[in-house]
CSV table of C-alpha atoms in Angstrom, one decimal:
chain,number,residue,atom,x,y,z
Q,209,MET,CA,0.6,-93.3,-73.7
Q,210,LEU,CA,-0.3,-93.0,-70.3
Q,211,PRO,CA,-2.0,-95.9,-68.4
Q,212,ILE,CA,-5.7,-95.0,-67.5
Q,213,SER,CA,-5.2,-94.4,-63.8
Q,214,SER,CA,-2.5,-91.8,-64.8
Q,215,ARG,CA,-5.0,-90.4,-67.3
Q,216,VAL,CA,-7.5,-90.1,-64.7
Q,217,ALA,CA,-5.4,-88.9,-62.1
Q,218,ALA,CA,-4.4,-85.7,-64.7
Q,219,ARG,CA,-8.1,-85.0,-65.3
Q,220,ARG,CA,-8.8,-84.6,-61.8
Q,221,LEU,CA,-5.9,-82.4,-61.2
Q,222,LEU,CA,-6.7,-80.3,-64.0
Q,223,LEU,CA,-10.5,-80.2,-62.8
Q,224,GLU,CA,-8.9,-78.6,-59.6
Q,225,ALA,CA,-6.7,-76.3,-61.1
Q,226,ARG,CA,-9.0,-73.3,-60.4
Q,227,SER,CA,-7.9,-72.9,-57.1
Q,228,SER,CA,-4.2,-71.8,-56.4
Q,229,SER,CA,-3.4,-74.1,-54.1
Q,230,VAL,CA,-3.7,-77.0,-56.4
Q,231,GLU,CA,-2.0,-75.0,-59.1
Q,232,SER,CA,1.1,-74.8,-56.2
Q,233,ILE,CA,1.0,-78.6,-56.1
Q,234,ILE,CA,1.0,-78.9,-60.0
Q,235,LEU,CA,4.4,-76.9,-59.9
Q,236,GLN,CA,5.9,-78.6,-57.1
Q,237,THR,CA,4.9,-82.0,-59.0
Q,238,SER,CA,7.7,-83.8,-61.6
Q,239,LEU,CA,4.7,-85.5,-63.4
Q,240,LEU,CA,3.9,-81.8,-64.7
Q,241,PRO,CA,5.2,-82.6,-68.4
Q,242,ARG,CA,3.4,-86.3,-68.8
Q,243,VAL,CA,0.2,-84.5,-67.2
Q,244,ILE,CA,0.4,-81.9,-70.1
Q,245,SER,CA,1.2,-84.6,-72.8
Q,246,ALA,CA,-1.7,-86.8,-71.6
Q,247,ILE,CA,-4.2,-83.7,-71.6
Q,248,ASN,CA,-3.0,-82.9,-75.3
Q,249,ALA,CA,-3.7,-86.2,-76.3
Q,250,SER,CA,-7.2,-86.4,-74.8
Q,251,SER,CA,-8.5,-82.8,-75.3
Q,252,PRO,CA,-7.0,-80.1,-77.1
Q,253,ARG,CA,-9.2,-77.4,-75.3
Q,254,LEU,CA,-7.9,-78.8,-71.9
Q,255,TYR,CA,-4.4,-78.6,-73.2
Q,256,ARG,CA,-4.9,-75.0,-74.0
Q,257,LEU,CA,-6.2,-74.2,-70.5
Q,258,CYS,CA,-3.3,-75.8,-68.9
Q,259,GLN,CA,-1.0,-74.4,-71.1
Q,260,SER,CA,-2.3,-70.9,-70.3
Q,261,ARG,CA,-2.1,-71.8,-66.7
Q,262,THR,CA,1.4,-72.9,-66.7
Q,263,THR,CA,2.8,-69.9,-68.3
Q,264,ARG,CA,1.2,-67.5,-65.6
Q,265,LEU,CA,2.0,-69.6,-62.8
Q,266,ALA,CA,5.7,-70.0,-64.1
Q,267,GLY,CA,5.7,-65.9,-64.2
Q,268,LEU,CA,4.5,-66.0,-60.5
Q,269,GLY,CA,7.2,-68.4,-59.7
Q,270,ARG,CA,9.8,-65.8,-61.0
Q,271,ARG,CA,8.9,-62.8,-59.4
Q,272,SER,CA,8.4,-64.8,-56.0
Q,273,TYR,CA,11.9,-65.4,-56.3
Q,274,ALA,CA,13.1,-62.2,-57.2
Q,275,THR,CA,11.0,-60.9,-54.1
Q,276,GLU,CA,12.2,-63.6,-52.2
Q,277,ALA,CA,16.0,-62.3,-53.2
Q,278,ALA,CA,15.2,-58.7,-52.6
Q,279,LEU,CA,13.5,-59.4,-49.0
Q,280,LYS,CA,16.6,-61.5,-48.2
Q,281,SER,CA,19.0,-58.5,-49.0
Q,282,ALA,CA,16.9,-55.9,-47.1
Q,283,LYS,CA,17.1,-58.2,-44.0
Q,284,LYS,CA,21.0,-58.6,-44.3
Q,285,ALA,CA,20.7,-54.7,-44.4
Q,286,THR,CA,18.6,-54.7,-41.6
Q,287,THR,CA,20.5,-57.0,-39.4
Q,288,LYS,CA,23.7,-54.5,-40.4
Q,289,LYS,CA,22.2,-51.4,-39.0
Q,290,ALA,CA,20.8,-53.2,-36.1
Q,291,GLY,CA,24.2,-54.7,-35.3
Q,292,GLY,CA,25.6,-51.4,-36.1
Q,293,ALA,CA,23.5,-49.7,-33.6
Q,294,LYS,CA,24.1,-52.2,-30.7
Q,295,LYS,CA,27.8,-51.2,-31.0
Q,296,GLY,CA,27.4,-47.6,-31.0
Q,297,GLY,CA,25.0,-47.6,-28.2
Q,298,THR,CA,21.1,-46.9,-28.3
Q,299,THR,CA,19.7,-43.7,-29.2
Q,300,LYS,CA,16.4,-42.9,-27.9
Q,301,LYS,CA,14.0,-40.4,-29.7
Q,302,LYS,CA,13.1,-37.4,-27.1
Q,303,PRO,CA,9.5,-37.3,-26.6
Q,304,LYS,CA,7.9,-34.5,-28.3
Q,305,LYS,CA,6.7,-31.5,-25.7
Q,306,ALA,CA,2.9,-31.2,-25.6
Q,307,ALA,CA,1.6,-27.9,-26.6
Q,308,PRO,CA,0.6,-26.2,-23.3
Q,309,LYS,CA,-3.1,-26.1,-22.9
Q,310,LYS,CA,-4.9,-22.7,-22.7
Q,311,LYS,CA,-6.2,-22.1,-19.3
Q,312,LYS,CA,-9.8,-21.1,-19.1
Q,313,ARG,CA,-10.8,-17.7,-17.9
Q,314,VAL,CA,-12.7,-18.3,-14.8
Q,315,ALA,CA,-15.3,-15.4,-14.1
Q,316,VAL,CA,-14.1,-14.0,-10.9
Q,317,LYS,CA,-17.2,-13.3,-8.8
Q,318,ALA,CA,-17.3,-9.7,-7.2
Q,319,LYS,CA,-17.5,-10.2,-3.2
Q,320,PRO,CA,-19.9,-8.9,-1.5
Q,321,LYS,CA,-19.7,-5.6,0.5
Q,322,PRO,CA,-19.9,-6.4,3.8
Q,323,LYS,CA,-22.8,-5.0,5.8
Q,324,LYS,CA,-22.4,-2.2,8.2
Q,325,LYS,CA,-22.5,-2.9,11.8
Q,326,VAL,CA,-25.5,-1.1,13.3
Q,327,LEU,CA,-23.9,0.3,16.8
Q,328,THR,CA,-26.3,0.6,19.8
Q,329,GLU,CA,-26.6,4.1,21.2
Q,330,LYS,CA,-24.2,2.7,24.4
Q,331,GLN,CA,-21.5,1.8,21.7
Q,332,LYS,CA,-21.9,5.2,19.8
Q,333,ALA,CA,-21.1,6.8,23.1
Q,334,LEU,CA,-18.3,4.7,24.1
Q,335,ALA,CA,-16.8,5.3,20.7
Q,336,ALA,CA,-17.2,9.1,21.0
Q,337,THR,CA,-15.5,8.8,24.3
Q,338,VAL,CA,-12.5,7.0,23.1
Q,339,LYS,CA,-12.4,9.4,20.1
Q,340,GLN,CA,-12.3,12.6,22.5
Q,341,ARG,CA,-9.9,10.9,24.6
Q,342,SER,CA,-7.4,10.1,21.8
Q,343,GLU,CA,-8.0,13.8,20.1
Q,344,LEU,CA,-7.0,15.6,23.9
Q,345,LYS,CA,-4.0,13.2,24.2
Q,346,ALA,CA,-2.7,14.0,20.5
Q,347,LEU,CA,-3.4,18.0,21.5
Q,348,LYS,CA,-1.5,17.2,25.0
Q,349,ASP,CA,1.4,16.0,23.0
Q,350,THR,CA,1.3,18.9,20.4
Q,351,ALA,CA,1.0,21.8,23.7
Q,352,LEU,CA,4.4,20.7,25.0
Q,353,THR,CA,4.7,20.5,29.1
Q,354,ALA,CA,6.6,23.3,30.4
Q,355,PRO,CA,9.1,23.0,33.2
Q,356,LYS,CA,8.1,23.1,36.8
Q,357,ARG,CA,8.3,26.6,37.9
Q,358,LEU,CA,9.8,27.2,41.8
Q,359,PRO,CA,7.7,28.9,44.3
Q,360,SER,CA,8.2,32.8,43.3
Q,361,THR,CA,6.3,34.2,46.3
Q,362,ALA,CA,7.4,34.7,49.9
Q,363,PHE,CA,4.2,33.0,51.0
Q,364,THR,CA,4.8,29.8,48.7
Q,365,VAL,CA,8.5,29.7,49.8
Q,366,LEU,CA,7.3,29.1,53.2
Q,367,VAL,CA,4.4,26.5,52.4
Q,368,ALA,CA,7.0,24.7,50.5
Q,369,GLU,CA,9.7,24.8,53.2
Q,370,LEU,CA,6.6,23.7,55.8
Q,371,SER,CA,5.5,20.9,53.9
Q,372,ARG,CA,9.1,19.6,53.6
Q,373,SER,CA,9.6,20.1,57.2
Q,374,ALA,CA,8.6,17.3,60.1
Q,375,SER,CA,5.7,19.8,61.1
Q,376,GLY,CA,4.0,19.7,57.8
Q,377,LEU,CA,1.9,22.4,58.3
Q,378,GLN,CA,-0.5,23.1,55.4
Q,379,GLY,CA,-3.6,25.3,54.8
Q,380,ALA,CA,-4.9,27.7,57.6
Q,381,ALA,CA,-1.8,26.7,59.8
Q,382,ALA,CA,0.7,28.1,57.2
Q,383,SER,CA,-1.2,31.1,56.7
Q,384,ALA,CA,-1.3,31.9,60.5
Q,385,ARG,CA,2.5,31.0,60.5
Q,386,TYR,CA,3.2,33.3,57.3
Q,387,LYS,CA,1.3,36.2,59.3
Q,388,SER,CA,3.3,36.1,62.4
Q,389,LEU,CA,6.7,36.3,60.7
Q,390,SER,CA,8.9,39.0,61.8
Q,391,PRO,CA,10.0,41.6,59.5
Q,392,ASP,CA,13.7,40.0,58.9
Q,393,GLU,CA,11.9,36.4,58.4
Q,394,LEU,CA,9.6,38.0,55.7
Q,395,GLU,CA,12.6,39.8,54.2
Q,396,HIS,CA,14.2,36.2,53.7
Q,397,TYR,CA,11.6,34.8,52.3
Q,398,ASN,CA,11.1,37.4,49.8
Q,399,HIS,CA,14.8,37.3,48.7
Q,400,LEU,CA,14.3,33.3,48.3
Q,401,ALA,CA,11.3,34.1,46.0
Q,402,ASN,CA,13.4,36.5,43.7
Q,403,GLN,CA,15.7,34.2,43.2
Q,404,ASN,CA,13.2,31.5,42.2
Q,405,LYS,CA,12.0,33.8,39.9
Q,406,ALA,CA,15.0,34.5,38.2
Q,407,SER,CA,15.7,30.7,37.6
Q,408,ASN,CA,12.3,30.2,36.4
Q,409,SER,CA,12.8,32.7,33.8
Q,410,LEU,CA,16.4,31.3,32.8
Q,411,ALA,CA,14.7,27.7,32.4
Q,412,TYR,CA,11.7,28.8,30.8
Q,413,LYS,CA,13.8,30.5,28.3
Q,414,LYS,CA,16.1,27.8,27.9
Q,415,TRP,CA,13.0,25.2,27.2
Q,416,VAL,CA,11.6,27.5,24.9
Q,417,GLU,CA,14.4,27.8,22.8
Q,418,SER,CA,14.7,23.9,22.9
Q,419,HIS,CA,11.9,23.8,20.4
Q,420,THR,CA,11.7,25.4,17.2
Q,421,PRO,CA,9.5,28.6,16.1
Q,422,THR,CA,7.0,25.9,14.1
Q,423,GLN,CA,6.8,23.8,17.1
Q,424,ILE,CA,5.9,27.0,19.6
Q,425,TYR,CA,3.3,28.0,17.1
Q,426,LEU,CA,1.4,24.6,16.8
Q,427,ALA,CA,1.8,24.1,20.6
Q,428,ASN,CA,0.2,27.5,21.2
Q,429,ASN,CA,-2.6,26.4,18.8
Q,430,ALA,CA,-3.0,23.3,20.7
Q,431,ARG,CA,-3.4,25.1,23.9
Q,432,LYS,CA,-6.1,27.6,22.5
Q,433,THR,CA,-8.2,24.4,21.7
Q,434,LEU,CA,-7.7,22.9,25.3
Q,435,LYS,CA,-8.6,25.8,26.8
Q,436,ARG,CA,-12.0,25.6,25.3
Q,437,ARG,CA,-12.3,21.7,25.6
Q,438,THR,CA,-10.6,21.1,29.1
Q,439,ALA,CA,-12.2,22.1,32.7
Q,440,HIS,CA,-8.8,23.6,33.5
Q,441,PRO,CA,-7.7,26.2,30.9
Q,442,GLY,CA,-5.2,28.1,33.2
Q,443,GLN,CA,-3.0,25.1,33.0
Q,444,TYR,CA,-2.8,25.7,29.1
Q,445,ALA,CA,-1.6,29.9,28.9
Q,446,PRO,CA,0.1,30.4,25.6
Q,447,ILE,CA,3.9,30.0,25.3
Q,448,LYS,CA,5.7,33.5,25.1
Q,449,ASP,CA,8.4,33.0,22.3
Q,450,ASP,CA,10.2,36.6,21.2
Q,451,ARG,CA,10.8,34.3,18.0
Q,452,GLN,CA,7.5,34.5,17.0
Q,453,PRO,CA,6.0,36.9,14.3
Q,454,LYS,CA,3.7,39.7,16.2
Q,455,ARG,CA,0.2,39.9,14.9
Q,456,PRO,CA,-0.5,42.7,12.8
Q,457,ALA,CA,-3.1,45.5,13.8
Q,458,ASN,CA,-5.9,46.4,11.6
Q,459,ALA,CA,-7.0,50.0,11.4
Q,460,TYR,CA,-9.4,50.5,13.7
Q,461,ALA,CA,-6.4,49.2,16.6
Q,462,ARG,CA,-4.1,51.6,15.2
Q,463,PHE,CA,-6.7,54.2,15.8
Q,464,PHE,CA,-7.5,53.1,19.2
Q,465,GLN,CA,-4.1,52.8,20.1
Q,466,ASP,CA,-3.5,56.4,18.8
Q,467,ARG,CA,-6.5,58.0,20.7
Q,468,PHE,CA,-5.8,56.3,23.9
Q,469,SER,CA,-2.2,57.3,24.5
Q,470,SER,CA,-2.9,61.0,23.5
Q,471,GLY,CA,-4.2,61.5,27.2
Q,472,ASP,CA,-7.8,62.5,26.2
Q,473,TYR,CA,-8.8,59.5,28.2
Q,474,ARG,CA,-7.1,59.7,30.9
Q,475,GLY,CA,-8.5,58.2,34.4
Q,476,MET,CA,-10.9,55.9,32.3
Q,477,THR,CA,-10.9,52.4,31.6
Q,478,VAL,CA,-10.3,51.0,28.8
Q,479,PRO,CA,-13.8,49.1,28.2
Q,480,GLU,CA,-14.9,52.7,29.2
Q,481,ALA,CA,-12.8,54.5,26.6
Q,482,ALA,CA,-13.5,51.7,24.0
Q,483,LYS,CA,-17.1,52.9,24.1
Q,484,LEU,CA,-16.4,56.1,23.1
Q,485,LEU,CA,-13.5,55.8,20.8
Q,486,GLY,CA,-16.0,53.0,18.7
Q,487,GLY,CA,-18.3,56.0,18.1
Q,488,GLU,CA,-15.6,58.6,17.0
Q,489,TRP,CA,-14.0,55.7,14.6
Q,490,LYS,CA,-17.7,55.3,13.1
Q,491,ALA,CA,-17.8,59.4,12.5
Q,492,LEU,CA,-14.9,59.6,10.7
Q,493,SER,CA,-14.9,60.2,6.9
Q,494,SER,CA,-12.8,57.6,4.1
Q,495,SER,CA,-9.7,60.4,4.0
Q,496,GLU,CA,-9.8,60.3,7.6
Q,497,LYS,CA,-9.3,56.7,8.2
Q,498,GLN,CA,-7.1,56.3,5.7
Q,499,PRO,CA,-3.9,56.9,7.4
Q,500,PHE,CA,-4.8,54.4,9.6
Q,501,VAL,CA,-5.7,51.8,6.5
Q,502,ASP,CA,-2.4,52.1,5.2
Q,503,GLN,CA,-0.2,51.3,8.3
Q,504,ALA,CA,-3.0,48.4,8.6
Q,505,ALA,CA,-1.4,47.6,5.5
Q,506,LYS,CA,2.2,47.9,6.3
Q,507,ASP,CA,2.0,45.9,9.5
Q,508,MET,CA,0.3,43.1,7.4
Q,509,THR,CA,3.2,43.1,4.8
Q,510,ARG,CA,5.5,42.7,7.6
Q,511,PHE,CA,3.7,40.1,9.1
Q,512,GLU,CA,3.3,37.8,5.9
Q,513,VAL,CA,7.2,38.5,5.5
Q,514,GLU,CA,8.1,37.4,9.2
Q,515,SER,CA,5.8,34.3,8.8
Q,516,LYS,CA,7.0,33.1,5.8
Q,517,SER,CA,11.3,33.4,6.8
Q,518,VAL,CA,10.1,32.1,10.7
Q,519,LEU,CA,7.5,29.5,10.1
Q,520,ASN,CA,7.8,29.1,6.6
Q,521,ARG,CA,4.0,29.5,6.7
Q,522,GLU,CA,2.1,31.4,4.0
Q,523,VAL,CA,-0.7,33.7,5.6
Q,524,LEU,CA,-4.0,33.2,4.1
Q,525,HIS,CA,-6.3,36.2,3.8
Q,526,SER,CA,-10.0,36.0,4.8
Q,527,LYS,CA,-12.6,37.5,1.7
């Protein structure tokens, strides 16, 4: 039988056996069999309680051992893998690309319309002048510039000669010199003037042929406009070009030409004859006018064909 001190110690341990820490102390103690015997002798109830506790703690001990063995084997496998990874080199995981963020649609504000600048009267006049000058310059470029002509009369030949001489006579002095010319001198200057006329004709024809018929057509249209808009209409005479299609004559023009060339109005000026012929034309019946109408239609067909072939232009008929 255990001494009293041992029994007291055993009872104290059994009273504290409810906590897990005391139970682990009991399992680790070599006095466990003796404590159980003492408890059996003193109190059967405490013996049964201790017996159930001991069975449970023994199972926990076996499970903890198996768990510890499994942890040790897992640790060894992890160590082996780590060693193999160190030998073969480190493998870094590629970071996943973040999905692109959707751009928020920003409402574009409409730009305010610029305010129209209000011009003063002086600025308006200046702008109109600049526009007019630019238009005139464009018309002059289109109108073409003919070659300079040589003096083509005896007087102009004399004036050109005097201007080149040391005396430099001009104006009234040149007129007085021209009037005092002898017949031989006058014949000499007339001969020079005729030579200059021939030279001018050749140079003019060569200049006209250096341009296309379309360019001459546009140049003549520009010259008509310049005649109306400039102070020197004589500078913009129409360019003579035989390649241009001849304008068609209407029925009245055909009638006028036929009657005026008949000789019935001989000795009369064209305006005087035109007044009389206008009355005759109005007095004619439709059947009497028809031959002239047919001639005008035929002439218009001819003009349309020539305009298409020479100028590559369609003739627009006015309604």
